[in-house]
Short mmCIF file of C-alpha atoms in Angstrom, two decimals:
data_model
loop_
_atom_site.label_atom_id
_atom_site.label_comp_id
_atom_site.label_asym_id
_atom_site.label_seq_id
_atom_site.Cartn_x
_atom_site.Cartn_y
_atom_site.Cartn_z
CA MET A 1 102.79 91.67 105.42
CA ASN A 2 99.52 90.91 103.67
CA LYS A 3 100.45 90.89 99.98
CA SER A 4 96.79 90.90 98.95
CA ALA A 5 96.78 94.63 99.81
CA LEU A 6 99.08 95.17 96.82
CA TYR A 7 96.45 93.75 94.48
CA GLN A 8 94.20 96.67 95.38
CA LEU A 9 96.30 99.04 93.30
CA SER A 10 94.42 99.77 90.05
CA TYR A 11 95.80 99.01 86.59
CA GLY A 12 94.75 98.88 82.99
CA VAL A 13 95.53 96.14 80.48
CA TYR A 14 97.98 97.06 77.74
CA VAL A 15 100.12 95.64 74.96
CA VAL A 16 103.56 97.24 74.90
CA SER A 17 105.04 96.78 71.44
CA THR A 18 108.13 97.64 69.46
CA TRP A 19 110.30 96.39 66.58
CA ASP A 20 112.61 93.40 66.64
CA LYS A 21 114.87 94.15 63.66
CA GLY A 22 111.95 95.01 61.39
CA ARG A 23 109.56 92.44 62.87
CA ALA A 24 106.78 93.73 65.13
CA THR A 25 106.68 92.24 68.63
CA GLY A 26 105.31 93.07 72.08
CA CYS A 27 103.97 91.79 75.39
CA THR A 28 101.00 92.28 77.68
CA ALA A 29 101.60 94.74 80.54
CA ASN A 30 99.62 96.28 83.38
CA SER A 31 102.16 98.74 84.70
CA ALA A 32 101.92 101.97 82.72
CA MET A 33 101.33 105.45 84.06
CA GLN A 34 101.65 109.03 82.95
CA ILE A 35 104.48 110.82 84.74
CA THR A 36 104.53 114.37 83.41
CA SER A 37 101.93 116.47 81.66
CA ASN A 38 103.97 118.90 79.56
CA PRO A 39 105.84 117.40 77.80
CA ALA A 40 103.73 114.26 78.23
CA THR A 41 105.77 111.30 79.45
CA ILE A 42 104.72 107.75 80.34
CA ALA A 43 106.49 105.09 82.43
CA VAL A 44 106.09 101.40 81.65
CA SER A 45 107.57 98.49 83.59
CA ILE A 46 108.80 95.49 81.58
CA ASN A 47 110.33 92.30 82.98
CA HIS A 48 113.93 91.57 82.00
CA ASP A 49 112.75 88.12 80.87
CA ASN A 50 110.31 89.60 78.36
CA TYR A 51 111.91 89.61 74.92
CA THR A 52 110.23 92.98 74.36
CA ASN A 53 112.52 94.51 77.00
CA GLN A 54 115.67 93.94 74.91
CA CYS A 55 113.87 95.09 71.75
CA ILE A 56 112.86 98.37 73.41
CA GLN A 57 116.45 98.89 74.57
CA ASP A 58 117.58 98.35 70.95
CA THR A 59 115.01 100.54 69.19
CA GLY A 60 114.62 103.21 71.87
CA LYS A 61 110.88 103.37 71.16
CA PHE A 62 107.72 101.63 72.29
CA ALA A 63 103.99 101.82 71.71
CA ILE A 64 101.22 101.22 74.25
CA SER A 65 97.96 99.75 72.95
CA ILE A 66 95.25 100.41 75.52
CA LEU A 67 92.92 97.42 75.45
CA GLY A 68 89.20 97.98 75.87
CA GLU A 69 86.44 95.85 77.35
CA ASN A 70 85.45 94.91 73.79
CA THR A 71 88.95 94.08 72.60
CA ASP A 72 89.20 90.36 71.74
CA PRO A 73 90.49 88.75 74.99
CA GLY A 74 92.64 86.48 72.82
CA VAL A 75 94.97 89.48 72.37
CA ILE A 76 95.91 89.28 76.06
CA GLY A 77 96.76 85.60 75.81
CA THR A 78 98.74 85.95 72.60
CA PHE A 79 100.85 88.79 73.99
CA GLY A 80 100.99 87.55 77.60
CA PHE A 81 101.62 83.85 77.51
CA TYR A 82 104.08 83.38 74.62
CA SER A 83 107.54 84.77 74.02
CA GLY A 84 108.07 87.16 71.14
CA LYS A 85 111.46 85.48 70.63
CA ASP A 86 109.88 82.48 68.92
CA THR A 87 106.31 83.62 68.21
CA ASP A 88 105.16 86.15 65.63
CA LYS A 89 102.45 87.62 67.83
CA PHE A 90 101.40 90.19 65.25
CA ASP A 91 100.68 87.33 62.81
CA LYS A 92 97.82 86.37 65.13
CA VAL A 93 96.75 89.90 66.13
CA LYS A 94 96.29 92.50 63.41
CA PRO A 95 98.66 95.47 63.73
CA VAL A 96 98.25 99.01 62.49
CA ILE A 97 101.28 101.27 62.07
CA LYS A 98 101.16 104.58 63.94
CA GLU A 99 104.13 106.99 63.98
CA TYR A 100 106.26 104.14 62.50
CA MET A 101 105.34 101.80 65.39
CA PRO A 102 103.17 98.65 65.48
CA VAL A 103 99.96 98.99 67.48
CA VAL A 104 97.08 96.54 68.13
CA GLU A 105 94.32 97.58 65.73
CA ASP A 106 91.61 96.20 68.04
CA ALA A 107 92.74 98.44 70.97
CA CYS A 108 90.71 101.45 72.06
CA ALA A 109 93.66 103.89 72.02
CA TYR A 110 97.42 103.98 71.49
CA ILE A 111 100.42 105.98 72.68
CA VAL A 112 103.80 105.99 70.89
CA CYS A 113 106.84 106.91 72.99
CA GLU A 114 110.56 107.52 72.62
CA VAL A 115 112.65 106.28 75.58
CA ILE A 116 114.27 109.23 77.37
CA ASP A 117 115.30 107.55 80.64
CA LYS A 118 115.07 104.24 82.45
CA MET A 119 115.39 102.83 85.97
CA GLU A 120 116.61 99.28 86.51
CA THR A 121 115.28 97.05 89.29
CA SER A 122 116.06 93.45 90.23
CA SER A 123 113.60 92.04 87.69
CA HIS A 124 112.07 94.89 85.68
CA THR A 125 113.14 97.93 83.68
CA VAL A 126 111.02 101.05 84.13
CA PHE A 127 111.20 102.87 80.80
CA LEU A 128 110.34 106.58 80.77
CA GLY A 129 108.97 107.53 77.36
CA LYS A 130 108.26 110.92 75.85
CA VAL A 131 104.95 110.77 73.98
CA LEU A 132 105.44 111.25 70.21
CA ASP A 133 101.88 110.44 69.18
CA ALA A 134 98.63 109.28 70.74
CA ASP A 135 95.08 108.83 69.53
CA VAL A 136 91.79 107.09 70.20
CA LEU A 137 91.13 104.11 67.87
CA LYS A 138 87.52 103.35 68.79
CA GLN A 139 84.92 104.19 71.39
CA ASP A 140 85.24 101.63 74.18
CA THR A 141 85.70 101.52 77.96
CA PRO A 142 89.38 100.93 78.77
CA MET A 143 89.78 97.51 80.35
CA THR A 144 90.93 97.55 83.97
CA TYR A 145 92.93 94.71 85.45
CA ALA A 146 90.06 94.20 87.92
CA TYR A 147 87.65 93.74 84.98
CA TYR A 148 90.07 91.28 83.38
CA HIS A 149 90.13 89.24 86.59
CA LYS A 150 86.43 89.43 87.44
CA VAL A 151 84.76 89.31 84.03
CA ILE A 152 87.29 87.63 81.74
CA LYS A 153 88.61 85.60 84.70
CA GLY A 154 92.18 85.86 83.48
CA THR A 155 95.40 85.17 85.32
CA SER A 156 98.78 86.94 85.41
CA PRO A 157 101.71 85.75 83.29
CA LYS A 158 104.71 84.76 85.41
CA ASN A 159 106.66 87.90 84.41
CA ALA A 160 103.99 90.30 85.68
CA PRO A 161 104.68 92.30 88.89
CA THR A 162 101.19 91.30 89.97
CA TYR A 163 101.87 87.57 89.50
CA GLN A 164 100.40 85.80 92.54
CA GLY A 165 102.09 82.41 92.19
CA ASP A 166 104.89 83.01 94.69
CA MET B 1 98.58 114.17 68.96
CA ASN B 2 95.22 113.57 70.63
CA LYS B 3 95.98 113.95 74.34
CA SER B 4 92.61 112.47 75.29
CA ALA B 5 94.10 109.06 74.44
CA LEU B 6 96.36 109.45 77.48
CA TYR B 7 93.32 109.71 79.75
CA GLN B 8 92.42 106.13 78.82
CA LEU B 9 95.25 104.78 80.96
CA SER B 10 93.75 103.34 84.17
CA TYR B 11 94.65 104.57 87.64
CA GLY B 12 93.56 104.27 91.24
CA VAL B 13 93.14 107.07 93.75
CA TYR B 14 95.70 107.19 96.55
CA VAL B 15 97.04 109.33 99.35
CA VAL B 16 100.84 109.21 99.50
CA SER B 17 101.94 110.21 102.99
CA THR B 18 105.08 110.63 105.03
CA TRP B 19 106.50 112.63 107.94
CA ASP B 20 107.45 116.31 107.92
CA LYS B 21 109.77 116.48 110.94
CA GLY B 22 107.38 114.53 113.16
CA ARG B 23 104.20 115.96 111.63
CA ALA B 24 102.21 113.68 109.31
CA THR B 25 101.61 115.02 105.80
CA GLY B 26 100.75 113.74 102.33
CA CYS B 27 99.07 114.38 99.00
CA THR B 28 96.58 112.78 96.64
CA ALA B 29 98.17 110.75 93.82
CA ASN B 30 97.01 108.56 90.94
CA SER B 31 100.34 107.32 89.68
CA ALA B 32 101.35 104.25 91.68
CA MET B 33 102.21 100.83 90.33
CA GLN B 34 103.89 97.65 91.47
CA ILE B 35 107.24 97.13 89.73
CA THR B 36 108.67 93.88 91.08
CA SER B 37 107.07 90.93 92.79
CA ASN B 38 109.87 89.50 94.93
CA PRO B 39 110.95 91.63 96.71
CA ALA B 40 107.78 93.66 96.24
CA THR B 41 108.50 97.19 95.06
CA ILE B 42 106.16 100.04 94.13
CA ALA B 43 106.78 103.19 92.07
CA VAL B 44 104.94 106.42 92.83
CA SER B 45 105.20 109.69 90.91
CA ILE B 46 105.10 112.92 92.92
CA ASN B 47 105.28 116.46 91.52
CA HIS B 48 108.28 118.56 92.60
CA ASP B 49 105.81 121.25 93.68
CA ASN B 50 104.10 118.91 96.13
CA TYR B 51 105.48 119.53 99.60
CA THR B 52 105.25 115.76 100.16
CA ASN B 53 108.02 115.26 97.58
CA GLN B 54 110.65 117.02 99.72
CA CYS B 55 109.38 115.27 102.85
CA ILE B 56 109.79 111.83 101.19
CA GLN B 57 113.31 112.79 100.10
CA ASP B 58 114.07 113.72 103.74
CA THR B 59 112.53 110.69 105.47
CA GLY B 60 113.28 108.07 102.78
CA LYS B 61 109.90 106.46 103.42
CA PHE B 62 106.33 106.81 102.21
CA ALA B 63 102.97 105.16 102.72
CA ILE B 64 100.25 104.64 100.13
CA SER B 65 96.64 104.69 101.35
CA ILE B 66 94.47 103.03 98.72
CA LEU B 67 91.14 104.87 98.73
CA GLY B 68 87.95 102.88 98.24
CA GLU B 69 84.61 103.75 96.68
CA ASN B 70 83.25 104.20 100.22
CA THR B 71 86.12 106.35 101.47
CA ASP B 72 84.86 109.86 102.33
CA PRO B 73 85.49 111.86 99.09
CA GLY B 74 86.51 114.78 101.29
CA VAL B 75 89.81 112.96 101.82
CA ILE B 76 90.68 113.51 98.14
CA GLY B 77 90.00 117.23 98.38
CA THR B 78 91.89 117.69 101.65
CA PHE B 79 94.98 115.91 100.32
CA GLY B 80 94.72 117.11 96.71
CA PHE B 81 93.81 120.77 96.78
CA TYR B 82 95.82 122.16 99.71
CA SER B 83 99.55 122.25 100.38
CA GLY B 84 100.94 120.25 103.29
CA LYS B 85 103.34 123.13 103.87
CA ASP B 86 100.68 125.26 105.52
CA THR B 87 97.84 122.80 106.17
CA ASP B 88 97.72 120.02 108.74
CA LYS B 89 95.86 117.59 106.50
CA PHE B 90 95.87 114.81 109.08
CA ASP B 91 94.02 117.14 111.47
CA LYS B 92 91.05 116.91 109.10
CA VAL B 93 91.49 113.25 108.09
CA LYS B 94 92.03 110.67 110.82
CA PRO B 95 95.40 108.88 110.56
CA VAL B 96 96.38 105.47 111.81
CA ILE B 97 100.05 104.57 112.30
CA LYS B 98 101.30 101.48 110.43
CA GLU B 99 104.96 100.46 110.48
CA TYR B 100 105.77 103.89 111.98
CA MET B 101 104.07 105.69 109.06
CA PRO B 102 100.83 107.75 108.92
CA VAL B 103 98.06 106.17 106.86
CA VAL B 104 94.46 107.29 106.14
CA GLU B 105 92.27 105.23 108.49
CA ASP B 106 89.29 105.43 106.10
CA ALA B 107 91.27 103.82 103.20
CA CYS B 108 90.63 100.25 102.10
CA ALA B 109 94.30 99.19 102.20
CA TYR B 110 97.77 100.59 102.81
CA ILE B 111 101.34 99.93 101.70
CA VAL B 112 104.42 101.24 103.56
CA CYS B 113 107.62 101.62 101.52
CA GLU B 114 111.29 102.51 101.96
CA VAL B 115 112.76 104.50 99.06
CA ILE B 116 115.46 102.43 97.31
CA ASP B 117 115.80 104.38 94.06
CA LYS B 118 114.32 107.34 92.21
CA MET B 119 114.14 108.78 88.71
CA GLU B 120 113.88 112.54 88.17
CA THR B 121 111.82 114.06 85.35
CA SER B 122 111.16 117.69 84.42
CA SER B 123 108.28 118.02 86.90
CA HIS B 124 107.95 114.78 88.88
CA THR B 125 110.08 112.39 90.93
CA VAL B 126 109.38 108.70 90.44
CA PHE B 127 110.21 107.08 93.79
CA LEU B 128 110.87 103.33 93.82
CA GLY B 129 109.92 101.92 97.22
CA LYS B 130 110.57 98.51 98.71
CA VAL B 131 107.43 97.34 100.52
CA LEU B 132 108.00 97.07 104.28
CA ASP B 133 104.39 96.40 105.26
CA ALA B 134 100.96 96.20 103.62
CA ASP B 135 97.50 95.20 104.74
CA VAL B 136 93.81 95.51 104.00
CA LEU B 137 91.99 97.96 106.29
CA LYS B 138 88.39 97.25 105.29
CA GLN B 139 86.38 95.46 102.63
CA ASP B 140 85.71 97.93 99.85
CA THR B 141 86.17 98.25 96.08
CA PRO B 142 89.34 100.25 95.34
CA MET B 143 88.39 103.56 93.76
CA THR B 144 89.55 103.99 90.18
CA TYR B 145 90.28 107.39 88.72
CA ALA B 146 87.50 106.72 86.17
CA TYR B 147 85.06 106.19 89.07
CA TYR B 148 86.27 109.41 90.70
CA HIS B 149 85.57 111.32 87.47
CA LYS B 150 82.27 109.67 86.55
CA VAL B 151 80.62 109.12 89.93
CA ILE B 152 82.22 111.67 92.25
CA LYS B 153 82.72 114.06 89.31
CA GLY B 154 86.08 115.23 90.62
CA THR B 155 88.81 117.13 88.83
CA SER B 156 92.61 116.85 88.81
CA PRO B 157 94.78 119.09 90.98
CA LYS B 158 97.20 121.20 88.92
CA ASN B 159 100.20 119.09 90.00
CA ALA B 160 98.73 115.81 88.68
CA PRO B 161 100.20 114.28 85.51
CA THR B 162 96.62 113.81 84.34
CA TYR B 163 95.78 117.50 84.80
CA GLN B 164 93.81 118.57 81.74
CA GLY B 165 94.01 122.32 82.10
CA ASP B 166 96.87 122.90 79.67
#
C-alpha cells in the first residue's frame, strides 16, 4: 500500500468548537463533510484524544468555523497544537457567538450543529450533526488543506487522520 | 440559515465503484474523508437512491478513484448523471482492476476499502471502509469540487449532498 495516495483526498481547514462547562473550546480539524441536503447534516471526525471530543459528547452541539486563505494562520496553531484541557484557546483567538455557540470571528463562514448520531472508530468519533444555523462571515476563499501545506507550509497535529508521522 | 455557507466546505471529486454481480459499476461522489490513521480508514457518503449504495452493501467493498485536474471531465458526467442500474458506466470509462476492484484508469490515485461499519441517515449511508490497498496512478493535481465548479463549470447531480436545487 502506498499511503501517499490517501493524501490526495481533498479537505478544508476548520476549527470545531463547543462549550466546556461554560468555557469555549475547540480544535483544528480537516475532516468535515455534508452528508444530507434536506435536512442539512454534516459529519465531523474528532480524535478521542482531543479534549473537544468529550466536550461535544457532553453538550451535544458543535460549531464549524471554516477558515479562509486570509484567516490568521495562528488560529490553526492555537487550535491544533495545544489541548483545550489546559489552554483557553478562545483567549488567544477572538470568538463570536452564533446560535449560542462559540465561533472563530476571523473565519470565512460558520455552521452550528446539534449531534443526532455518531459512529465510533478505534481512534476517532464521527459526529453527525443537524445544521441549526450557518452563515458567511466575510468574503474569502475557503482554505484547503493543500493550500495550508503548500502556501502556509503547515504540518498535521498528531491527532489528525492525515498525520504522516507513522 | 444561509445555506451558501455550507458550500464553503472543501471537497474532492471522486468515483466510488464496486461490483454489481460481476459487473463493474460506480457513481460520482464528493464526500470522502480519512477517519483514522492506523489502521487507515475512510468514510464515504452515498445516497440511498444511488444504485452503487446497494451494490456496496452486497459486496462489502468499494474503491475510490481520486479524479485529477487532467482526468477527462466526461468521467464525472458518466458516473454522476446516469444510473448504474441501466448503464454500463465502465463501458464508457476504462477501468483497471486493483485489489480485485474496478478503478478509473484515468484517475490520479485510488483507494480500495472493505466496509467495517456504516451509519444510516435519512437519505445517505456513510460507509466506513478499512483501506486494503492504495496507490498513485499518475502525477496530477487532485481535482477539488471548487475547481470543478469554477473551471469545468459543472453542476451537482440531484443525489449529491451539495445539490443546490432545493
